PDB file of C-alpha atoms in Angstrom:
ATOM      1  CA  MET A   1     -45.688 -61.640 168.051  1.00 50.00           C
ATOM      2  CA  SER A   2     -47.501 -59.120 169.605  1.00 54.00           C
ATOM      3  CA  ALA A   3     -50.419 -56.953 168.184  1.00 51.00           C
ATOM      4  CA  PRO A   4     -49.275 -53.998 166.406  1.00 56.00           C
ATOM      5  CA  GLU A   5     -49.846 -50.778 167.867  1.00 59.00           C
ATOM      6  CA  ARG A   6     -53.107 -49.083 167.189  1.00 59.00           C
ATOM      7  CA  ILE A   7     -52.444 -45.140 165.917  1.00 57.00           C
ATOM      8  CA  PRO A   8     -55.778 -42.994 166.985  1.00 56.00           C
ATOM      9  CA  PRO A   9     -57.117 -41.141 164.173  1.00 58.00           C
ATOM     10  CA  ARG A  10     -56.304 -37.567 163.693  1.00 61.00           C
ATOM     11  CA  ARG A  11     -58.144 -35.308 165.553  1.00 74.00           C
ATOM     12  CA  MET A  12     -59.307 -32.957 162.931  1.00 82.00           C
ATOM     13  CA  THR A  13     -59.594 -29.114 163.987  1.00 92.00           C
ATOM     14  CA  PRO A  14     -62.586 -27.041 162.608  1.00 93.00           C
ATOM     15  CA  ALA A  15     -60.329 -25.605 159.675  1.00 95.00           C
ATOM     16  CA  ASP A  16     -58.945 -29.090 158.651  1.00 95.00           C
ATOM     17  CA  LEU A  17     -63.294 -30.535 158.400  1.00 96.00           C
ATOM     18  CA  LEU A  18     -63.634 -27.375 156.746  1.00 97.00           C
ATOM     19  CA  ALA A  19     -60.900 -28.290 154.049  1.00 97.00           C
ATOM     20  CA  GLU A  20     -61.159 -31.911 153.872  1.00 96.00           C
ATOM     21  CA  GLY A  21     -65.020 -32.444 154.445  1.00 96.00           C
ATOM     22  CA  GLU A  22     -67.962 -33.008 151.886  1.00 97.00           C
ATOM     23  CA  LEU A  23     -69.330 -29.749 151.059  1.00 97.00           C
ATOM     24  CA  THR A  24     -73.443 -29.442 150.474  1.00 97.00           C
ATOM     25  CA  VAL A  25     -75.371 -27.005 149.750  1.00 97.00           C
ATOM     26  CA  ARG A  26     -78.241 -26.380 151.698  1.00 96.00           C
ATOM     27  CA  GLY A  27     -79.518 -23.144 150.577  1.00 95.00           C
ATOM     28  CA  GLN A  28     -78.682 -19.341 150.024  1.00 92.00           C
ATOM     29  CA  ILE A  29     -78.290 -16.487 152.322  1.00 89.00           C
ATOM     30  CA  ARG A  30     -80.251 -14.098 150.578  1.00 85.00           C
ATOM     31  CA  ASP A  31     -79.238 -10.813 152.506  1.00 80.00           C
ATOM     32  CA  ALA A  32     -75.671 -10.927 151.589  1.00 81.00           C
ATOM     33  CA  SER A  33     -74.232  -8.725 148.960  1.00 81.00           C
ATOM     34  CA  ASN A  34     -72.121 -11.445 147.136  1.00 89.00           C
ATOM     35  CA  ALA A  35     -73.468 -15.134 146.814  1.00 92.00           C
ATOM     36  CA  ALA A  36     -73.283 -17.077 150.382  1.00 95.00           C
ATOM     37  CA  LEU A  37     -74.598 -20.368 150.520  1.00 97.00           C
ATOM     38  CA  TYR A  38     -75.435 -22.130 153.748  1.00 97.00           C
ATOM     39  CA  CYS A  39     -73.888 -25.412 154.114  1.00 98.00           C
ATOM     40  CA  THR A  40     -73.032 -28.677 155.570  1.00 97.00           C
ATOM     41  CA  VAL A  41     -69.288 -30.109 155.616  1.00 97.00           C
ATOM     42  CA  THR A  42     -68.933 -33.998 156.768  1.00 96.00           C
ATOM     43  CA  HIS A  43     -66.151 -36.052 157.259  1.00 93.00           C
ATOM     44  CA  ASP A  44     -65.737 -39.524 158.883  1.00 89.00           C
ATOM     45  CA  GLY A  45     -68.948 -38.830 160.669  1.00 88.00           C
ATOM     46  CA  GLU A  46     -68.374 -35.462 161.688  1.00 91.00           C
ATOM     47  CA  GLU A  47     -70.753 -32.522 160.288  1.00 94.00           C
ATOM     48  CA  THR A  48     -70.449 -28.986 160.960  1.00 96.00           C
ATOM     49  CA  ALA A  49     -72.675 -26.073 159.123  1.00 97.00           C
ATOM     50  CA  CYS A  50     -70.715 -23.218 157.453  1.00 98.00           C
ATOM     51  CA  VAL A  51     -70.884 -20.777 155.119  1.00 97.00           C
ATOM     52  CA  TYR A  52     -69.603 -21.075 151.388  1.00 98.00           C
ATOM     53  CA  LYS A  53     -68.649 -18.222 149.124  1.00 97.00           C
ATOM     54  CA  PRO A  54     -67.606 -19.180 145.833  1.00 97.00           C
ATOM     55  CA  VAL A  55     -65.405 -16.864 143.625  1.00 97.00           C
ATOM     56  CA  ALA A  56     -67.804 -17.107 140.858  1.00 95.00           C
ATOM     57  CA  GLY A  57     -70.764 -15.164 143.029  1.00 94.00           C
ATOM     58  CA  GLU A  58     -68.393 -12.094 143.850  1.00 94.00           C
ATOM     59  CA  ARG A  59     -69.499  -8.801 142.538  1.00 93.00           C
ATOM     60  CA  PRO A  60     -66.956  -6.566 140.603  1.00 93.00           C
ATOM     61  CA  LEU A  61     -66.033  -3.771 143.396  1.00 92.00           C
ATOM     62  CA  TRP A  62     -63.786  -0.554 141.609  1.00 91.00           C
ATOM     63  CA  ASP A  63     -61.373  -0.447 144.401  1.00 91.00           C
ATOM     64  CA  PHE A  64     -60.781  -4.329 144.601  1.00 94.00           C
ATOM     65  CA  PRO A  65     -59.217  -6.769 141.934  1.00 92.00           C
ATOM     66  CA  ASP A  66     -61.952  -9.202 140.624  1.00 92.00           C
ATOM     67  CA  GLY A  67     -62.074 -12.422 142.239  1.00 94.00           C
ATOM     68  CA  THR A  68     -60.047 -11.470 145.450  1.00 96.00           C
ATOM     69  CA  LEU A  69     -62.584 -11.531 148.055  1.00 97.00           C
ATOM     70  CA  ALA A  70     -62.547 -14.875 149.535  1.00 97.00           C
ATOM     71  CA  GLY A  71     -58.640 -14.878 149.520  1.00 98.00           C
ATOM     72  CA  ARG A  72     -59.017 -11.774 151.596  1.00 98.00           C
ATOM     73  CA  GLU A  73     -61.529 -13.658 154.358  1.00 98.00           C
ATOM     74  CA  VAL A  74     -58.854 -16.243 154.533  1.00 98.00           C
ATOM     75  CA  ALA A  75     -56.439 -13.798 154.939  1.00 98.00           C
ATOM     76  CA  ALA A  76     -58.288 -11.588 158.037  1.00 98.00           C
ATOM     77  CA  TYR A  77     -58.743 -15.669 159.551  1.00 98.00           C
ATOM     78  CA  LEU A  78     -54.919 -16.115 159.291  1.00 98.00           C
ATOM     79  CA  VAL A  79     -54.213 -12.772 160.904  1.00 98.00           C
ATOM     80  CA  SER A  80     -56.620 -13.049 163.665  1.00 98.00           C
ATOM     81  CA  GLU A  81     -55.123 -16.557 164.556  1.00 98.00           C
ATOM     82  CA  ALA A  82     -51.261 -15.432 164.538  1.00 98.00           C
ATOM     83  CA  THR A  83     -53.020 -12.149 167.215  1.00 98.00           C
ATOM     84  CA  GLY A  84     -54.229 -15.250 169.435  1.00 97.00           C
ATOM     85  CA  TRP A  85     -57.648 -13.520 169.889  1.00 98.00           C
ATOM     86  CA  GLY A  86     -59.328 -15.728 167.665  1.00 97.00           C
ATOM     87  CA  LEU A  87     -61.711 -13.193 166.555  1.00 98.00           C
ATOM     88  CA  VAL A  88     -62.417 -14.473 162.865  1.00 98.00           C
ATOM     89  CA  PRO A  89     -64.300 -17.849 162.590  1.00 98.00           C
ATOM     90  CA  PRO A  90     -62.368 -20.804 160.905  1.00 98.00           C
ATOM     91  CA  THR A  91     -61.896 -20.190 157.432  1.00 98.00           C
ATOM     92  CA  VAL A  92     -60.651 -21.748 154.347  1.00 98.00           C
ATOM     93  CA  LEU A  93     -60.325 -21.651 150.567  1.00 98.00           C
ATOM     94  CA  ARG A  94     -61.283 -24.903 148.673  1.00 97.00           C
ATOM     95  CA  ASP A  95     -63.124 -26.031 146.020  1.00 97.00           C
ATOM     96  CA  GLY A  96     -66.816 -26.480 146.252  1.00 97.00           C
ATOM     97  CA  PRO A  97     -69.893 -26.950 144.142  1.00 96.00           C
ATOM     98  CA  TYR A  98     -69.427 -23.633 142.531  1.00 97.00           C
ATOM     99  CA  GLY A  99     -65.964 -23.618 142.199  1.00 97.00           C
ATOM    100  CA  GLU A 100     -63.202 -22.154 144.429  1.00 98.00           C
ATOM    101  CA  GLY A 101     -64.636 -20.367 147.184  1.00 97.00           C
ATOM    102  CA  MET A 102     -64.331 -18.811 151.161  1.00 97.00           C
ATOM    103  CA  VAL A 103     -65.623 -21.610 153.495  1.00 98.00           C
ATOM    104  CA  GLN A 104     -65.944 -20.292 157.256  1.00 98.00           C
ATOM    105  CA  LEU A 105     -67.255 -22.004 160.049  1.00 98.00           C
ATOM    106  CA  TRP A 106     -71.160 -20.939 161.024  1.00 97.00           C
ATOM    107  CA  ILE A 107     -71.133 -19.408 164.376  1.00 95.00           C
ATOM    108  CA  GLU A 108     -75.033 -18.926 165.799  1.00 90.00           C
ATOM    109  CA  ALA A 109     -75.544 -15.608 167.506  1.00 88.00           C
ATOM    110  CA  ALA A 110     -76.512 -15.581 170.676  1.00 88.00           C
ATOM    111  CA  PRO A 111     -79.659 -13.822 171.319  1.00 81.00           C
ATOM    112  CA  GLY A 112     -80.002 -10.704 173.659  1.00 72.00           C
ATOM    113  CA  SER A 113     -76.281  -9.493 173.109  1.00 76.00           C
ATOM    114  CA  GLU A 114     -76.561  -5.856 172.818  1.00 84.00           C
ATOM    115  CA  LEU A 115     -73.670  -4.277 171.181  1.00 92.00           C
ATOM    116  CA  LEU A 116     -74.926  -1.355 169.346  1.00 91.00           C
ATOM    117  CA  ALA A 117     -77.708   0.847 170.657  1.00 89.00           C
ATOM    118  CA  LEU A 118     -79.087   4.209 169.412  1.00 86.00           C
ATOM    119  CA  VAL A 119     -79.625   6.849 172.680  1.00 89.00           C
ATOM    120  CA  GLU A 120     -81.244  10.200 172.725  1.00 85.00           C
ATOM    121  CA  ASP A 121     -78.652  11.568 175.196  1.00 81.00           C
ATOM    122  CA  GLU A 122     -75.970  13.638 174.009  1.00 82.00           C
ATOM    123  CA  GLU A 123     -73.407  11.890 175.591  1.00 89.00           C
ATOM    124  CA  PRO A 124     -73.179   7.821 176.233  1.00 90.00           C
ATOM    125  CA  GLY A 125     -73.808   6.346 179.264  1.00 90.00           C
ATOM    126  CA  PRO A 126     -71.996   4.298 181.881  1.00 93.00           C
ATOM    127  CA  GLY A 127     -70.449   0.854 179.404  1.00 94.00           C
ATOM    128  CA  TRP A 128     -70.870   2.854 175.984  1.00 95.00           C
ATOM    129  CA  LYS A 129     -68.776   4.452 173.699  1.00 94.00           C
ATOM    130  CA  ALA A 130     -70.048   6.992 171.046  1.00 92.00           C
ATOM    131  CA  ILE A 131     -69.814   6.384 167.191  1.00 90.00           C
ATOM    132  CA  GLY A 132     -71.708   9.567 166.384  1.00 84.00           C
ATOM    133  CA  LEU A 133     -75.211  10.866 165.195  1.00 79.00           C
ATOM    134  CA  ALA A 134     -77.373   8.906 163.049  1.00 75.00           C
ATOM    135  CA  GLU A 135     -80.944   9.930 161.256  1.00 70.00           C
ATOM    136  CA  VAL A 136     -83.765   8.205 163.136  1.00 65.00           C
ATOM    137  CA  GLY A 137     -86.628   9.681 160.836  1.00 68.00           C
ATOM    138  CA  GLU A 138     -88.795  12.889 161.332  1.00 68.00           C
ATOM    139  CA  GLY A 139     -85.382  15.403 161.101  1.00 67.00           C
ATOM    140  CA  ARG A 140     -84.782  13.708 164.431  1.00 77.00           C
ATOM    141  CA  THR A 141     -81.017  11.979 165.071  1.00 81.00           C
ATOM    142  CA  ALA A 142     -79.779  10.090 168.189  1.00 85.00           C
ATOM    143  CA  LEU A 143     -76.942   9.091 169.329  1.00 90.00           C
ATOM    144  CA  LEU A 144     -75.161   5.593 167.994  1.00 90.00           C
ATOM    145  CA  VAL A 145     -73.166   3.685 170.657  1.00 93.00           C
ATOM    146  CA  HIS A 146     -71.265   0.348 171.092  1.00 94.00           C
ATOM    147  CA  ALA A 147     -70.703  -1.267 173.925  1.00 95.00           C
ATOM    148  CA  ASP A 148     -67.617  -0.378 175.760  1.00 96.00           C
ATOM    149  CA  ASP A 149     -66.304  -4.093 175.505  1.00 96.00           C
ATOM    150  CA  PRO A 150     -62.831  -5.682 175.439  1.00 97.00           C
ATOM    151  CA  ARG A 151     -63.676  -7.912 172.670  1.00 96.00           C
ATOM    152  CA  LEU A 152     -64.798  -5.218 170.344  1.00 97.00           C
ATOM    153  CA  ARG A 153     -61.603  -3.381 171.453  1.00 98.00           C
ATOM    154  CA  ARG A 154     -59.481  -6.194 170.045  1.00 98.00           C
ATOM    155  CA  LEU A 155     -61.760  -6.095 167.141  1.00 98.00           C
ATOM    156  CA  ALA A 156     -61.230  -2.538 166.572  1.00 98.00           C
ATOM    157  CA  VAL A 157     -57.450  -3.435 166.612  1.00 98.00           C
ATOM    158  CA  LEU A 158     -57.620  -6.091 164.173  1.00 98.00           C
ATOM    159  CA  ASP A 159     -59.342  -3.959 161.786  1.00 98.00           C
ATOM    160  CA  ALA A 160     -56.801  -1.503 161.633  1.00 98.00           C
ATOM    161  CA  VAL A 161     -54.227  -3.888 161.306  1.00 98.00           C
ATOM    162  CA  ILE A 162     -56.475  -5.319 158.129  1.00 98.00           C
ATOM    163  CA  ASN A 163     -57.563  -2.034 156.690  1.00 97.00           C
ATOM    164  CA  ASN A 164     -61.003  -3.292 157.210  1.00 97.00           C
ATOM    165  CA  ALA A 165     -63.442  -1.249 154.552  1.00 95.00           C
ATOM    166  CA  ASP A 166     -66.882  -2.700 156.246  1.00 94.00           C
ATOM    167  CA  ARG A 167     -67.096  -3.490 159.630  1.00 95.00           C
ATOM    168  CA  LYS A 168     -71.181  -3.093 160.261  1.00 92.00           C
ATOM    169  CA  GLY A 169     -72.835  -4.138 162.952  1.00 89.00           C
ATOM    170  CA  GLY A 170     -74.136  -7.108 161.271  1.00 87.00           C
ATOM    171  CA  HIS A 171     -70.683  -8.478 161.104  1.00 93.00           C
ATOM    172  CA  LEU A 172     -70.362  -8.866 164.960  1.00 95.00           C
ATOM    173  CA  LEU A 173     -71.547 -12.154 166.074  1.00 94.00           C
ATOM    174  CA  PRO A 174     -71.529 -12.629 170.084  1.00 94.00           C
ATOM    175  CA  ALA A 175     -71.437 -16.278 170.284  1.00 93.00           C
ATOM    176  CA  VAL A 176     -73.289 -18.471 172.889  1.00 89.00           C
ATOM    177  CA  ASP A 177     -70.145 -19.896 174.401  1.00 89.00           C
ATOM    178  CA  GLY A 178     -69.060 -15.751 175.242  1.00 91.00           C
ATOM    179  CA  ARG A 179     -66.729 -15.254 172.350  1.00 94.00           C
ATOM    180  CA  LEU A 180     -67.028 -12.518 169.756  1.00 96.00           C
ATOM    181  CA  TYR A 181     -66.629 -13.282 166.080  1.00 97.00           C
ATOM    182  CA  GLY A 182     -66.201 -10.531 163.505  1.00 97.00           C
ATOM    183  CA  ILE A 183     -67.300 -12.025 159.704  1.00 96.00           C
ATOM    184  CA  ASP A 184     -67.586 -10.752 156.375  1.00 96.00           C
ATOM    185  CA  HIS A 185     -63.918  -9.456 155.529  1.00 97.00           C
ATOM    186  CA  GLY A 186     -64.072  -9.890 152.128  1.00 97.00           C
ATOM    187  CA  VAL A 187     -62.849  -5.979 151.564  1.00 97.00           C
ATOM    188  CA  THR A 188     -59.751  -5.857 153.807  1.00 98.00           C
ATOM    189  CA  PHE A 189     -56.106  -5.484 153.037  1.00 98.00           C
ATOM    190  CA  ASN A 190     -56.480  -2.662 150.656  1.00 97.00           C
ATOM    191  CA  VAL A 191     -53.088  -0.527 150.194  1.00 97.00           C
ATOM    192  CA  GLU A 192     -54.817   2.885 150.377  1.00 95.00           C
ATOM    193  CA  ASN A 193     -56.440   3.783 153.821  1.00 94.00           C
ATOM    194  CA  LYS A 194     -59.983   2.685 153.633  1.00 94.00           C
ATOM    195  CA  LEU A 195     -61.101   1.565 157.382  1.00 96.00           C
ATOM    196  CA  ARG A 196     -64.958   2.168 157.667  1.00 95.00           C
ATOM    197  CA  THR A 197     -65.980   0.616 161.146  1.00 94.00           C
ATOM    198  CA  LEU A 198     -68.647   1.362 163.782  1.00 93.00           C
ATOM    199  CA  LEU A 199     -65.871   0.884 166.244  1.00 96.00           C
ATOM    200  CA  TRP A 200     -65.001   4.447 166.628  1.00 95.00           C
ATOM    201  CA  GLY A 201     -65.433   4.807 170.357  1.00 95.00           C
ATOM    202  CA  TRP A 202     -61.561   4.226 171.294  1.00 97.00           C
ATOM    203  CA  ALA A 203     -60.336   6.500 168.238  1.00 96.00           C
ATOM    204  CA  GLY A 204     -57.290   8.366 169.847  1.00 96.00           C
ATOM    205  CA  GLN A 205     -57.139   6.749 172.742  1.00 97.00           C
ATOM    206  CA  PRO A 206     -53.634   4.793 173.837  1.00 98.00           C
ATOM    207  CA  LEU A 207     -54.073   1.031 172.866  1.00 98.00           C
ATOM    208  CA  THR A 208     -53.855  -1.385 175.896  1.00 98.00           C
ATOM    209  CA  GLU A 209     -50.744  -3.086 176.789  1.00 98.00           C
ATOM    210  CA  GLU A 210     -52.319  -6.241 175.807  1.00 98.00           C
ATOM    211  CA  ALA A 211     -52.384  -4.712 172.189  1.00 98.00           C
ATOM    212  CA  VAL A 212     -49.292  -3.470 172.148  1.00 98.00           C
ATOM    213  CA  THR A 213     -47.799  -6.748 172.740  1.00 98.00           C
ATOM    214  CA  VAL A 214     -49.787  -8.645 170.057  1.00 98.00           C
ATOM    215  CA  LEU A 215     -48.998  -6.161 167.233  1.00 98.00           C
ATOM    216  CA  GLU A 216     -45.239  -6.568 168.359  1.00 98.00           C
ATOM    217  CA  GLY A 217     -45.654 -10.259 168.020  1.00 98.00           C
ATOM    218  CA  LEU A 218     -47.610 -10.067 164.994  1.00 98.00           C
ATOM    219  CA  ARG A 219     -45.124  -7.310 163.559  1.00 98.00           C
ATOM    220  CA  ASP A 220     -42.500 -10.483 163.607  1.00 98.00           C
ATOM    221  CA  GLN A 221     -44.909 -12.985 162.092  1.00 98.00           C
ATOM    222  CA  LEU A 222     -44.988 -10.655 159.099  1.00 98.00           C
ATOM    223  CA  LYS A 223     -41.467 -10.548 158.548  1.00 97.00           C
ATOM    224  CA  GLN A 224     -40.396 -11.767 155.053  1.00 96.00           C
ATOM    225  CA  GLY A 225     -39.740 -15.238 155.436  1.00 96.00           C
ATOM    226  CA  ALA A 226     -42.183 -15.839 158.482  1.00 97.00           C
ATOM    227  CA  ALA A 227     -44.654 -18.634 158.016  1.00 97.00           C
ATOM    228  CA  LEU A 228     -47.373 -16.030 158.318  1.00 98.00           C
ATOM    229  CA  ALA A 229     -46.004 -14.133 155.474  1.00 98.00           C
ATOM    230  CA  GLY A 230     -45.666 -17.023 153.458  1.00 97.00           C
ATOM    231  CA  ARG A 231     -49.347 -18.023 153.819  1.00 97.00           C
ATOM    232  CA  LEU A 232     -50.572 -14.368 152.970  1.00 98.00           C
ATOM    233  CA  THR A 233     -48.505 -14.241 149.826  1.00 97.00           C
ATOM    234  CA  SER A 234     -50.877 -16.507 147.966  1.00 95.00           C
ATOM    235  CA  LEU A 235     -53.973 -14.362 149.368  1.00 97.00           C
ATOM    236  CA  ILE A 236     -53.019 -10.746 149.172  1.00 97.00           C
ATOM    237  CA  THR A 237     -50.509  -8.645 147.028  1.00 96.00           C
ATOM    238  CA  PRO A 238     -47.083  -7.943 147.778  1.00 97.00           C
ATOM    239  CA  ALA A 239     -47.714  -4.237 148.098  1.00 97.00           C
ATOM    240  CA  GLU A 240     -51.023  -5.318 150.365  1.00 98.00           C
ATOM    241  CA  LEU A 241     -48.667  -7.044 152.502  1.00 98.00           C
ATOM    242  CA  ASP A 242     -45.945  -4.313 152.655  1.00 98.00           C
ATOM    243  CA  ALA A 243     -49.052  -1.715 153.583  1.00 98.00           C
ATOM    244  CA  THR A 244     -50.061  -4.710 156.073  1.00 98.00           C
ATOM    245  CA  ARG A 245     -46.719  -4.511 157.641  1.00 98.00           C
ATOM    246  CA  ALA A 246     -46.811  -0.418 157.791  1.00 98.00           C
ATOM    247  CA  ARG A 247     -49.811  -0.515 159.276  1.00 98.00           C
ATOM    248  CA  VAL A 248     -48.476  -2.530 162.549  1.00 98.00           C
ATOM    249  CA  ASP A 249     -45.379  -0.234 162.446  1.00 98.00           C
ATOM    250  CA  ALA A 250     -47.687   2.569 162.348  1.00 98.00           C
ATOM    251  CA  LEU A 251     -49.610   1.463 165.211  1.00 98.00           C
ATOM    252  CA  LEU A 252     -46.762   0.485 167.277  1.00 98.00           C
ATOM    253  CA  ALA A 253     -45.208   4.136 166.635  1.00 98.00           C
ATOM    254  CA  ALA A 254     -48.011   5.889 167.753  1.00 98.00           C
ATOM    255  CA  LYS A 255     -49.167   3.299 170.359  1.00 98.00           C
ATOM    256  CA  VAL A 256     -53.126   4.934 169.927  1.00 98.00           C
ATOM    257  CA  HIS A 257     -56.158   3.764 168.170  1.00 98.00           C
ATOM    258  CA  PRO A 258     -56.519   5.374 164.792  1.00 96.00           C
ATOM    259  CA  GLU A 259     -59.096   7.716 163.944  1.00 94.00           C
ATOM    260  CA  PRO A 260     -60.857   8.701 161.057  1.00 91.00           C
ATOM    261  CA  ASN A 261     -58.598  10.802 158.350  1.00 82.00           C
ATOM    262  CA  GLY A 262     -61.480  12.812 156.542  1.00 79.00           C
ATOM    263  CA  GLU A 263     -60.507  11.074 153.511  1.00 75.00           C
ATOM    264  CA  TRP A 264     -62.745   8.300 153.191  1.00 74.00           C
ATOM    265  CA  PRO A 265     -66.228   7.764 154.916  1.00 80.00           C
ATOM    266  CA  ALA A 266     -65.841   6.888 158.371  1.00 88.00           C
ATOM    267  CA  ILE A 267     -68.999   4.574 159.005  1.00 88.00           C
ATOM    268  CA  PRO A 268     -70.002   1.779 156.752  1.00 84.00           C
ATOM    269  CA  TRP A 269     -73.795   2.521 155.235  1.00 74.00           C
ATOM    270  CA  PRO A 270     -75.766   0.860 155.853  1.00 70.00           C
ATOM    271  CA  PRO A 271     -74.437   0.454 159.380  1.00 67.00           C
ATOM    272  CA  VAL A 272     -76.257  -2.685 160.526  1.00 68.00           C
TER     273      VAL A 272
END
């Protein structure tokens, strides 16, 4: 009798590890606006660092329903994955030591990656895009600029889709492998236009051909009955899902990056 065929163990993705591993709290991230805990997650000898944001630690907001920020972070990850750009670290919703919460892969930022700067000139130099004037003390102002970086441009498109109300400089993580990640997506997917970001450098400019192609694919994945739409229904409201579809349609109709509408502060404060 021949020996039974060995079935190789399932190769876990980072999202699988986050969802199924044992979550251990190692410390607190003190500069976060809501409870954010630095953790490790382990499963069958694999271990990785992560961030755990329990729903119980979310501060109430006047313009977002209580207890929904963790779900919005997961929704942002799912939409990012649907674009194929992989701009949000693997993120899951699961139970933890302090109840249900968002668990996200920890990204170690690469030192020396300059994406934002203050310059004394009236116009940005080569390789930079203007955001706006910023007060630098003693009645002086300087021009705040961001890098003219295709990774940032993709993130600007994603933010327009998910209606990100808080894209700060500290939420941009250039990784050691050359990839760029955006984090902290709790205030997203609102029905009202709340886009507030530092990435206005392409405002009013035509979308890239790549972005148009990605948005066309995303439109299909957001249709009723599609897998992505089904997963989002447990994370955001039906009205918010419809608003997301409408934003994608509007971007494809205009084929330009959105501009500030004047009804909502265009730049988050503090910007970093």
